[in-house]
mmCIF file with all atom_site columns, C-alpha atoms in Angstrom:
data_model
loop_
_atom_site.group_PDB
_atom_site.id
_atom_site.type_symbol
_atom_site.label_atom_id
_atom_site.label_alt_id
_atom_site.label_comp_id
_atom_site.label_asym_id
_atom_site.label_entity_id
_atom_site.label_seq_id
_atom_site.pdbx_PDB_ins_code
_atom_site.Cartn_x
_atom_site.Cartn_y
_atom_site.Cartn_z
_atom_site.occupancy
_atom_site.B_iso_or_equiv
_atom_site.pdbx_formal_charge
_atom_site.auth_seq_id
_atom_site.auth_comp_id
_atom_site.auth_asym_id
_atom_site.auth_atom_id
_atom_site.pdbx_PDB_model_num
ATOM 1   C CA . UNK X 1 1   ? 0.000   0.000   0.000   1.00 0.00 ? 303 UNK X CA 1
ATOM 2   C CA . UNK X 1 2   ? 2.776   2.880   0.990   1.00 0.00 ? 304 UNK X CA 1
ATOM 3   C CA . UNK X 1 3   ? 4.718   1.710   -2.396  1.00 0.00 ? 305 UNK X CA 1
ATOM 4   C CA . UNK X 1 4   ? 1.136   2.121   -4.084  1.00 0.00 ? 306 UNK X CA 1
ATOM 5   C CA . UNK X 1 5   ? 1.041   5.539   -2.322  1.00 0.00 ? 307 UNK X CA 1
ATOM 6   C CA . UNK X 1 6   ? 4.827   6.539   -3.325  1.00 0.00 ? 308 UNK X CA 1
ATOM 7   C CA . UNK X 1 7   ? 4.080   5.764   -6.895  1.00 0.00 ? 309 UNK X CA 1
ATOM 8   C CA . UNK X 1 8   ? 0.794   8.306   -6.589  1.00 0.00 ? 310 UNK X CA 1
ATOM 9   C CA . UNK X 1 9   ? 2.312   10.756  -4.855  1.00 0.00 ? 311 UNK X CA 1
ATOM 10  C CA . UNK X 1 10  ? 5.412   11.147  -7.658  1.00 0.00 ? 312 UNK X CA 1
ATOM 11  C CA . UNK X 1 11  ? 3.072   11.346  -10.389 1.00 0.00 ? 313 UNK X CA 1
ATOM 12  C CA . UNK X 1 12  ? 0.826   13.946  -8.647  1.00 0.00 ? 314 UNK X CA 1
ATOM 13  C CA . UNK X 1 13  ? 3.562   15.943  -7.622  1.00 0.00 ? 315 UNK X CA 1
ATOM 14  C CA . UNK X 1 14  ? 5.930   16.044  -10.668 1.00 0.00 ? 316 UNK X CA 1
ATOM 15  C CA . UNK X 1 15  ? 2.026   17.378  -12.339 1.00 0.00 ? 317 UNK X CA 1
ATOM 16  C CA . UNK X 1 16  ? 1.376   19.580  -9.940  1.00 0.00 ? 318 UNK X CA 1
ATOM 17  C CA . UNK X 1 17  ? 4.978   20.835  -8.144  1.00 0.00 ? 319 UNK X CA 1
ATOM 18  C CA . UNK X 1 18  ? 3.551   20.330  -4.785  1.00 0.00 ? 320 UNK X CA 1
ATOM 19  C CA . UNK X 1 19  ? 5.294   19.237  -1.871  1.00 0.00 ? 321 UNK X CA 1
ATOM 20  C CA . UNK X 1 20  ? 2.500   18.074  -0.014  1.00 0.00 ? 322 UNK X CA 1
ATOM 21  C CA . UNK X 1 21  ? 0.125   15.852  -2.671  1.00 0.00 ? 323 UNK X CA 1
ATOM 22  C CA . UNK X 1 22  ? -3.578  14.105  -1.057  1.00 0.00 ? 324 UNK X CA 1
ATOM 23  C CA . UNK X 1 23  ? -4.614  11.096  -2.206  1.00 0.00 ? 325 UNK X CA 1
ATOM 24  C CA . UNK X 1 24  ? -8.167  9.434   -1.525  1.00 0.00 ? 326 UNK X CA 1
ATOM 25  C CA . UNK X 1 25  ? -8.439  5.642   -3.186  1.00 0.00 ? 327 UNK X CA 1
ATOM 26  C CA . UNK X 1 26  ? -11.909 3.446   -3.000  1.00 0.00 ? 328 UNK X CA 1
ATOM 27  C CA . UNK X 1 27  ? -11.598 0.013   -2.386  1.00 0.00 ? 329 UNK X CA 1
ATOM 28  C CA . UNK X 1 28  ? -12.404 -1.062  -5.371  1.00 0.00 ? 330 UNK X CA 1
ATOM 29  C CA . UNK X 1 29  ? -9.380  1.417   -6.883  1.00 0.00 ? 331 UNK X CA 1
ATOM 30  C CA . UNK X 1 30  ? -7.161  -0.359  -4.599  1.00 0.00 ? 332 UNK X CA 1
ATOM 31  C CA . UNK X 1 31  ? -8.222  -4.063  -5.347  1.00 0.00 ? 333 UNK X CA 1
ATOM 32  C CA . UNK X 1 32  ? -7.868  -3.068  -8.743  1.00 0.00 ? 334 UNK X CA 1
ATOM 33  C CA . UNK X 1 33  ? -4.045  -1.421  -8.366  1.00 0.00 ? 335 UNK X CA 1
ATOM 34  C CA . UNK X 1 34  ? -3.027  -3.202  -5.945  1.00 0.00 ? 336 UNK X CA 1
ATOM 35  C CA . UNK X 1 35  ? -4.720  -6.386  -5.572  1.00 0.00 ? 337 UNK X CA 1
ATOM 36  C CA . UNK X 1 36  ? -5.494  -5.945  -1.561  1.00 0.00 ? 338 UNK X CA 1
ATOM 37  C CA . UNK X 1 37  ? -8.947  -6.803  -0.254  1.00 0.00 ? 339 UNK X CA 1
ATOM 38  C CA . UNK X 1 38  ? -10.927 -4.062  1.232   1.00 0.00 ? 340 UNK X CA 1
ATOM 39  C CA . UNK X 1 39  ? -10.137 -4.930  4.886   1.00 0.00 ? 341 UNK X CA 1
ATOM 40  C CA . UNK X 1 40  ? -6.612  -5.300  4.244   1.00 0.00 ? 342 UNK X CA 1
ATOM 41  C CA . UNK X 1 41  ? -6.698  -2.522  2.521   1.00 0.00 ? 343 UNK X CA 1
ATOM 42  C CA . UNK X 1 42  ? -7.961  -0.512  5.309   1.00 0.00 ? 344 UNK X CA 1
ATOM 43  C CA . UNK X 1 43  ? -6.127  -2.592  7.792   1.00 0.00 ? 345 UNK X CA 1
ATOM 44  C CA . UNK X 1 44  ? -3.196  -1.392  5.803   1.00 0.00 ? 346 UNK X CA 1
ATOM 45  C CA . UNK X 1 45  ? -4.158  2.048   5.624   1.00 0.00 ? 347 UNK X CA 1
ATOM 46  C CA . UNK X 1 46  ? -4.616  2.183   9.657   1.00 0.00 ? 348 UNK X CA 1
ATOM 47  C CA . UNK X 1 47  ? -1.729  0.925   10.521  1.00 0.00 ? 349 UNK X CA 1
ATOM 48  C CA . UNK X 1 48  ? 0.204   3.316   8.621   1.00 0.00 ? 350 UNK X CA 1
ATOM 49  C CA . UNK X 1 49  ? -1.984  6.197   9.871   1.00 0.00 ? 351 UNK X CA 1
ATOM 50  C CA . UNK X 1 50  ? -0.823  4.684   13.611  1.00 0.00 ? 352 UNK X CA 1
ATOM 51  C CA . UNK X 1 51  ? 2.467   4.869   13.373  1.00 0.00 ? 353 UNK X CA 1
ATOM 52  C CA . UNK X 1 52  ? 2.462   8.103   11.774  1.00 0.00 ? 354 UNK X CA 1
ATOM 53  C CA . UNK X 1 53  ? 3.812   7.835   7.880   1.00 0.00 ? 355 UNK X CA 1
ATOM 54  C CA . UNK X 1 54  ? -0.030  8.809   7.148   1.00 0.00 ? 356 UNK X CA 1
ATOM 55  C CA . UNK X 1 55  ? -1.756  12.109  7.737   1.00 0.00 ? 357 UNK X CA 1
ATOM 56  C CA . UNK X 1 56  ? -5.721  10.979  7.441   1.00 0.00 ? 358 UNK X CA 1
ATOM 57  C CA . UNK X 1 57  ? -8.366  14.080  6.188   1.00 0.00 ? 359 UNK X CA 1
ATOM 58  C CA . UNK X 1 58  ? -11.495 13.593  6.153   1.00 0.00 ? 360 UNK X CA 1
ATOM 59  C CA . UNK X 1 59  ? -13.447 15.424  3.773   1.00 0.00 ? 361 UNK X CA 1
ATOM 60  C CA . UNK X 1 60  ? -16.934 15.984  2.027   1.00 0.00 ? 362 UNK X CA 1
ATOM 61  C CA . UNK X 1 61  ? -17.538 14.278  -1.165  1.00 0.00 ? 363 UNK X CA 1
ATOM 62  C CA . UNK X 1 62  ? -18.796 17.418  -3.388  1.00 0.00 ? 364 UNK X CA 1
ATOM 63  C CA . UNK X 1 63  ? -21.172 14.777  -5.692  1.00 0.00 ? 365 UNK X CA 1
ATOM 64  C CA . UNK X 1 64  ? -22.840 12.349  -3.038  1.00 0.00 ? 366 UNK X CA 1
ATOM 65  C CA . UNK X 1 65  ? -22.200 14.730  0.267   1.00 0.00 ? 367 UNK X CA 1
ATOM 66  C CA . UNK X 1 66  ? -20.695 11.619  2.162   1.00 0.00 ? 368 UNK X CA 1
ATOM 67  C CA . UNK X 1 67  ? -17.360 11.347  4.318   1.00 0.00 ? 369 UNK X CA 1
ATOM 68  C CA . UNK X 1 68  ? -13.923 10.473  2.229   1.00 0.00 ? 370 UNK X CA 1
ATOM 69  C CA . UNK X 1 69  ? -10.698 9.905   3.446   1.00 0.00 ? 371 UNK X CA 1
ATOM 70  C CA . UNK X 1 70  ? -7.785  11.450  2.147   1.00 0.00 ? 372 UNK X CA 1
ATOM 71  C CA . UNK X 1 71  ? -4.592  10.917  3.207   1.00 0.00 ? 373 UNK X CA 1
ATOM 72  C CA . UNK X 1 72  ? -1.013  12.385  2.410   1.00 0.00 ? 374 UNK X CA 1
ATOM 73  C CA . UNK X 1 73  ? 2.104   11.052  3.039   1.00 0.00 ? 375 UNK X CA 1
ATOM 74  C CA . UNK X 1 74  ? 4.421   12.580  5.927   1.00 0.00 ? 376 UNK X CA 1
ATOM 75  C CA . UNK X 1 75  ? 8.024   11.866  4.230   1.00 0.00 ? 377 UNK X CA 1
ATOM 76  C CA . UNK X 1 76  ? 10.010  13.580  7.448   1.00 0.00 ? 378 UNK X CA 1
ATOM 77  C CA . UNK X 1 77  ? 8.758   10.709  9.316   1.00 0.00 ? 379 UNK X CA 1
ATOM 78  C CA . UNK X 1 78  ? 8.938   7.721   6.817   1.00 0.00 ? 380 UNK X CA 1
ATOM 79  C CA . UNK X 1 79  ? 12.404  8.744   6.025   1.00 0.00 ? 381 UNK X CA 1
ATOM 80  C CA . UNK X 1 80  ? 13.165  8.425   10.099  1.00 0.00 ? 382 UNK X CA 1
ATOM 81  C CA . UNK X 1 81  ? 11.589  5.180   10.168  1.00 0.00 ? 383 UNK X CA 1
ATOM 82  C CA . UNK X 1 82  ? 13.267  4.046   7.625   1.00 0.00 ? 384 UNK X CA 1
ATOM 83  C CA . UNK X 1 83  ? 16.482  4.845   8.311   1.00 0.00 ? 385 UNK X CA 1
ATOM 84  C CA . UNK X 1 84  ? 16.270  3.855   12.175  1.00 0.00 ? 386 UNK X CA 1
ATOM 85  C CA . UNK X 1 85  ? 14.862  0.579   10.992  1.00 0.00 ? 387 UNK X CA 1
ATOM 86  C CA . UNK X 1 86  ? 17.822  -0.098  8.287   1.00 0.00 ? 388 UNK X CA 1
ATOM 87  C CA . UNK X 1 87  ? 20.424  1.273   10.774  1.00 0.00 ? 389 UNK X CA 1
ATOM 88  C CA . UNK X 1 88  ? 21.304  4.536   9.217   1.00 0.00 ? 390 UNK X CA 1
ATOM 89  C CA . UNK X 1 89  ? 22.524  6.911   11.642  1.00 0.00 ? 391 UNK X CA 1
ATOM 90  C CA . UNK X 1 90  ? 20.408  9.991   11.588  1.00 0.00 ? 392 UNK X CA 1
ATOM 91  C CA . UNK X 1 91  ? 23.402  12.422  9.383   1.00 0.00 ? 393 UNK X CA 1
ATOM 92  C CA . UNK X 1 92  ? 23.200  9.600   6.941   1.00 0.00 ? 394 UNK X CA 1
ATOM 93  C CA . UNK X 1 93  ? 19.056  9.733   6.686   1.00 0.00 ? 395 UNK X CA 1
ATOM 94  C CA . UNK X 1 94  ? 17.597  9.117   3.610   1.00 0.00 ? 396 UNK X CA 1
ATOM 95  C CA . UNK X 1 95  ? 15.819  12.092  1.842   1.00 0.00 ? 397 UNK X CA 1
ATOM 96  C CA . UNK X 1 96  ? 12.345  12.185  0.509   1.00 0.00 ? 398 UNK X CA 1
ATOM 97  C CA . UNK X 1 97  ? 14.086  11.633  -3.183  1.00 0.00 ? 399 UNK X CA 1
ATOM 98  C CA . UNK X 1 98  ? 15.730  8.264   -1.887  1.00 0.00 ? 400 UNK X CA 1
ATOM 99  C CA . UNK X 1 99  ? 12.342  7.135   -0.954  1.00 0.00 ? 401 UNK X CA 1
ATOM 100 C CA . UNK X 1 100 ? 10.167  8.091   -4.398  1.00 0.00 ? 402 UNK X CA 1
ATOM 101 C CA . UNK X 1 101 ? 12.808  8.114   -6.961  1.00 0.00 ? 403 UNK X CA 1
ATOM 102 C CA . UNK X 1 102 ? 13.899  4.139   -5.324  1.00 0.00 ? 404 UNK X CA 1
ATOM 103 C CA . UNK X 1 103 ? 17.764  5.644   -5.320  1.00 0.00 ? 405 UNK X CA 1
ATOM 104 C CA . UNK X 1 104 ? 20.968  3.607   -6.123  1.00 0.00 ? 406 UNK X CA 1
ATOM 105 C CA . UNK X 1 105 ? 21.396  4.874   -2.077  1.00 0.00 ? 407 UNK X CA 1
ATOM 106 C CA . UNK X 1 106 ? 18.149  3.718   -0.807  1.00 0.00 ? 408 UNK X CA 1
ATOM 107 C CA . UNK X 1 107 ? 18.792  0.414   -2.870  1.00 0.00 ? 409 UNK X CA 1
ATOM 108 C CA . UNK X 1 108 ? 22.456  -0.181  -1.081  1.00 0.00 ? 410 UNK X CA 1
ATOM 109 C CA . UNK X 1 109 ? 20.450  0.025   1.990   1.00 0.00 ? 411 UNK X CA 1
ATOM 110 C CA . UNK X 1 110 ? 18.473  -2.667  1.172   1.00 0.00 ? 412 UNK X CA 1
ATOM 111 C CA . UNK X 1 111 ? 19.222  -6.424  1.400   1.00 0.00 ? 413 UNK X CA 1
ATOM 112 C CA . UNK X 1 112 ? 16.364  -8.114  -0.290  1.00 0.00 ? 414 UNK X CA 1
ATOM 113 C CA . UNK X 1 113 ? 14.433  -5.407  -2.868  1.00 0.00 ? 415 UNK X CA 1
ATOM 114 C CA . UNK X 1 114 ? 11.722  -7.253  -3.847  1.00 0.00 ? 416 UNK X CA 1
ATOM 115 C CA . UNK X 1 115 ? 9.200   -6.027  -6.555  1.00 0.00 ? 417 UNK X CA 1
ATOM 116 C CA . UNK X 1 116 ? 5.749   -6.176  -5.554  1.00 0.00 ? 418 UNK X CA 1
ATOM 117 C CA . UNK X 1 117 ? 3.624   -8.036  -8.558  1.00 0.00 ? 419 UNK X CA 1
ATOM 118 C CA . UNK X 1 118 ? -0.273  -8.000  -8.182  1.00 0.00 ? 420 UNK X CA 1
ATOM 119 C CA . UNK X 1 119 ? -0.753  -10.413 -10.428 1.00 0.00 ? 421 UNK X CA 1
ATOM 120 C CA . UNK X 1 120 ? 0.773   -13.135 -7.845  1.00 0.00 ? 422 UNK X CA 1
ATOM 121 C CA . UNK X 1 121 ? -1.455  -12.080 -5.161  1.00 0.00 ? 423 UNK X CA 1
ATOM 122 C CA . UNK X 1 122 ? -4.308  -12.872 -7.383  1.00 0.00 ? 424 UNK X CA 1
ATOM 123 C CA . UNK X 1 123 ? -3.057  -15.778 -8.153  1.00 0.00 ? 425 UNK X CA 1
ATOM 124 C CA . UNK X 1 124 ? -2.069  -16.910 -4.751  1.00 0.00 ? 426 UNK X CA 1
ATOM 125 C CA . UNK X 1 125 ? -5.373  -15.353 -2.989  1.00 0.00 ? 427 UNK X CA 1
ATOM 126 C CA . UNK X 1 126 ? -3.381  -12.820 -1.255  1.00 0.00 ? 428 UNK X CA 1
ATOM 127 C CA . UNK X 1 127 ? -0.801  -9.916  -0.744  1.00 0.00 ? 429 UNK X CA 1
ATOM 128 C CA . UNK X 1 128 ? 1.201   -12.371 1.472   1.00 0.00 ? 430 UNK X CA 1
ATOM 129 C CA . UNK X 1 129 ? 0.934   -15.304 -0.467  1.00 0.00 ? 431 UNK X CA 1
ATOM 130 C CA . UNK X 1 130 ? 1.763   -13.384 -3.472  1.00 0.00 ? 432 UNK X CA 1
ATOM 131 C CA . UNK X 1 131 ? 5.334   -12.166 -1.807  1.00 0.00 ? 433 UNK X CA 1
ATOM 132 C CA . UNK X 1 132 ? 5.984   -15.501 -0.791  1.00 0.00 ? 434 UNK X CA 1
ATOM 133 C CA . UNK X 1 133 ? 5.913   -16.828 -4.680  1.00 0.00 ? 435 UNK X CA 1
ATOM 134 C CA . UNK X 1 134 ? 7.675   -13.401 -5.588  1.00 0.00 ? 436 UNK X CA 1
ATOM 135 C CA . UNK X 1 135 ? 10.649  -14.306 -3.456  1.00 0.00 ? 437 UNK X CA 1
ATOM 136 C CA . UNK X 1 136 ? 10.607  -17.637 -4.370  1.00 0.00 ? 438 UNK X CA 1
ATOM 137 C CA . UNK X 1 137 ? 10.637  -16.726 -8.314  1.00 0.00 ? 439 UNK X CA 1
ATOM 138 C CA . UNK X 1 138 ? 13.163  -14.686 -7.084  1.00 0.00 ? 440 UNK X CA 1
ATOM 139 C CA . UNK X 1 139 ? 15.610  -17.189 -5.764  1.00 0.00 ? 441 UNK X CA 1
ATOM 140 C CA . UNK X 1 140 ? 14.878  -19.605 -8.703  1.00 0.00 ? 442 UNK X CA 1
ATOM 141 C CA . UNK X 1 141 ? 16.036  -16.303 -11.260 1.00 0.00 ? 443 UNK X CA 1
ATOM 142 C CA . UNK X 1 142 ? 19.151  -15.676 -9.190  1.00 0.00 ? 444 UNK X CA 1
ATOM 143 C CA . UNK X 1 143 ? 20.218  -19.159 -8.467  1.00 0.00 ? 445 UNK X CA 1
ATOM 144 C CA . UNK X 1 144 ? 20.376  -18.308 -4.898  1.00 0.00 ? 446 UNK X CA 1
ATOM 145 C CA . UNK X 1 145 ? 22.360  -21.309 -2.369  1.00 0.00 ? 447 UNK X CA 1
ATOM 146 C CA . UNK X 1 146 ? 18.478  -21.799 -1.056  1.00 0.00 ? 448 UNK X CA 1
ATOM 147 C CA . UNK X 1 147 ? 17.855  -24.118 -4.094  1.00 0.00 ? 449 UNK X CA 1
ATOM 148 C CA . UNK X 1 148 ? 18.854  -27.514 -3.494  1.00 0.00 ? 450 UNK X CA 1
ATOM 149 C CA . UNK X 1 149 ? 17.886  -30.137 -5.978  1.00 0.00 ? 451 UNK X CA 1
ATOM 150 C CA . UNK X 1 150 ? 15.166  -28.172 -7.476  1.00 0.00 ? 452 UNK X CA 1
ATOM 151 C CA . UNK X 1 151 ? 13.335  -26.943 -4.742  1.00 0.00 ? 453 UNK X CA 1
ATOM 152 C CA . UNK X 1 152 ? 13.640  -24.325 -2.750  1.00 0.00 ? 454 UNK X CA 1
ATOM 153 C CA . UNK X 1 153 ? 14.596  -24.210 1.023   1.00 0.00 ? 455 UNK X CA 1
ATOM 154 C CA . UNK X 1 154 ? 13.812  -21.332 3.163   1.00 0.00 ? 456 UNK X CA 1
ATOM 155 C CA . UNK X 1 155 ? 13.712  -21.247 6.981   1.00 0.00 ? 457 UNK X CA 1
ATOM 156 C CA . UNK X 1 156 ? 10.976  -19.440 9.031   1.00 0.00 ? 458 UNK X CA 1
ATOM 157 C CA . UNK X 1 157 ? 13.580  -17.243 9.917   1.00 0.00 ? 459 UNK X CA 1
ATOM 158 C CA . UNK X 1 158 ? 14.794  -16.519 5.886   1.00 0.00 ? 460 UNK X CA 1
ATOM 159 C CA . UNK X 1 159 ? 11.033  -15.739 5.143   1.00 0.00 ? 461 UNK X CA 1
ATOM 160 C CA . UNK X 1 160 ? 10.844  -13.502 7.490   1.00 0.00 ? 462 UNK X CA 1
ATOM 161 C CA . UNK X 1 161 ? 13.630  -11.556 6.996   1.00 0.00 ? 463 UNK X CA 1
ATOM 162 C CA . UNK X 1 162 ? 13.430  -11.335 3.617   1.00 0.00 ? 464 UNK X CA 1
ATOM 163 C CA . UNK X 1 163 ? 9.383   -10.180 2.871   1.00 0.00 ? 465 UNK X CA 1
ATOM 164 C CA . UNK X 1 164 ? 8.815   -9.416  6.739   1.00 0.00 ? 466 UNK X CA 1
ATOM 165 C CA . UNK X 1 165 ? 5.914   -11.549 7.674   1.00 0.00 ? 467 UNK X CA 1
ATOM 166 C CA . UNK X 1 166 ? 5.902   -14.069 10.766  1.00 0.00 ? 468 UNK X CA 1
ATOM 167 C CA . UNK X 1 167 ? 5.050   -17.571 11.356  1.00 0.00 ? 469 UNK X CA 1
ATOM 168 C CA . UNK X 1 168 ? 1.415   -17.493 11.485  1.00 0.00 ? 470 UNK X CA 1
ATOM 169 C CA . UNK X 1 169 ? 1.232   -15.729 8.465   1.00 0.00 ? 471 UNK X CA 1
ATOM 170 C CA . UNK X 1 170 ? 3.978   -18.047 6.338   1.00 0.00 ? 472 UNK X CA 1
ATOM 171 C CA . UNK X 1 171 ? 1.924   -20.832 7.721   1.00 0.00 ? 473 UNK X CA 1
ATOM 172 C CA . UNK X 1 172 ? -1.546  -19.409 6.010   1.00 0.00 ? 474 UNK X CA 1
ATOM 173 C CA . UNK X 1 173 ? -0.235  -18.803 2.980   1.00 0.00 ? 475 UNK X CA 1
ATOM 174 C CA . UNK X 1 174 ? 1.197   -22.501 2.198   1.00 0.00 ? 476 UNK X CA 1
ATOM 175 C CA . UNK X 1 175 ? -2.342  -23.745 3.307   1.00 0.00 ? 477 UNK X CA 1
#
């Protein structure tokens, strides 16, 4: 969802030369882009909200007079996250171009970029799911030392490190 919201926000902005750019999506705009279910899609959405990379609006719809919401993306404190969660002391930080323009530096940064394909979570049945055959397309493309005779071997550990879900999770999307 935030890469979903990057991608708007850099189109918007190199239209409009804003600095600060809104963005309201239905859930059907989302399923469609994206390829997350409403609830995770608003699960999603209120998480980031939480922790503060979202700033929510609510506003008026001028057609059908019901509540929107808009949200807008607060870089300062994605870029902090970011960095405190890759290790990057705070005079190295990441700027707001590392982030939307995916930099050579924000790429050095990262161990395991991984591209996000929608068409896998359809597929699969879900965003998760979908990462999980990502990465493992991934490894099979690279020839990476978790291949052994044909098949891929991962730990709980490996998954989770490398597309950031847990156990519980892992062990949904191989049902």
């Amino acid at each position: 969802l935030l890469s979903q919201y990057l991608f708007i926000t850099k189109v918007r902005a190199s239209k409009a030369d804003k600095d600060i750019v809104w963005i309201h999506r239905t859930s059907q705009q989302m399923l469609d882009e994206t390829a997350l279910t409403s609830s995770e899609y608003k699960r999603a959405r209120a998480q980031l909200i939480e922790i503060g990379v979202l700033v929510k609006q609510t506003r008026v719809c001028e057609i059908t007079g019901s509540p929107e919401i808009w949200v807008s993306i607060d870089f300062k404190r994605l870029c902090y996250l970011v960095a405190q969660s890759l290790g990057i002391d705070v005079v190295e930080a990441l700027t707001i171009d590392d982030l939307i323009l995916n930099s050579q530096r924000l790429k050095t940064y990262l161990r395991y970029p991984l591209p996000y394909r929608k068409v896998f979570a359809r597929i699969t049945g879900g965003v998760n799911a979908g990462l999980m055959m990502s990465c493992l397309l991934r490894s099979l493309e690279r020839g990476h030392d978790e291949i052994v005779k044909g098949y891929v071997s991962k730990s709980i550990t490996d998954w989770s490190e490398q597309i950031g879900i847990g156990w519980s999770a892992q062990k949904h999307c191989r049902n």
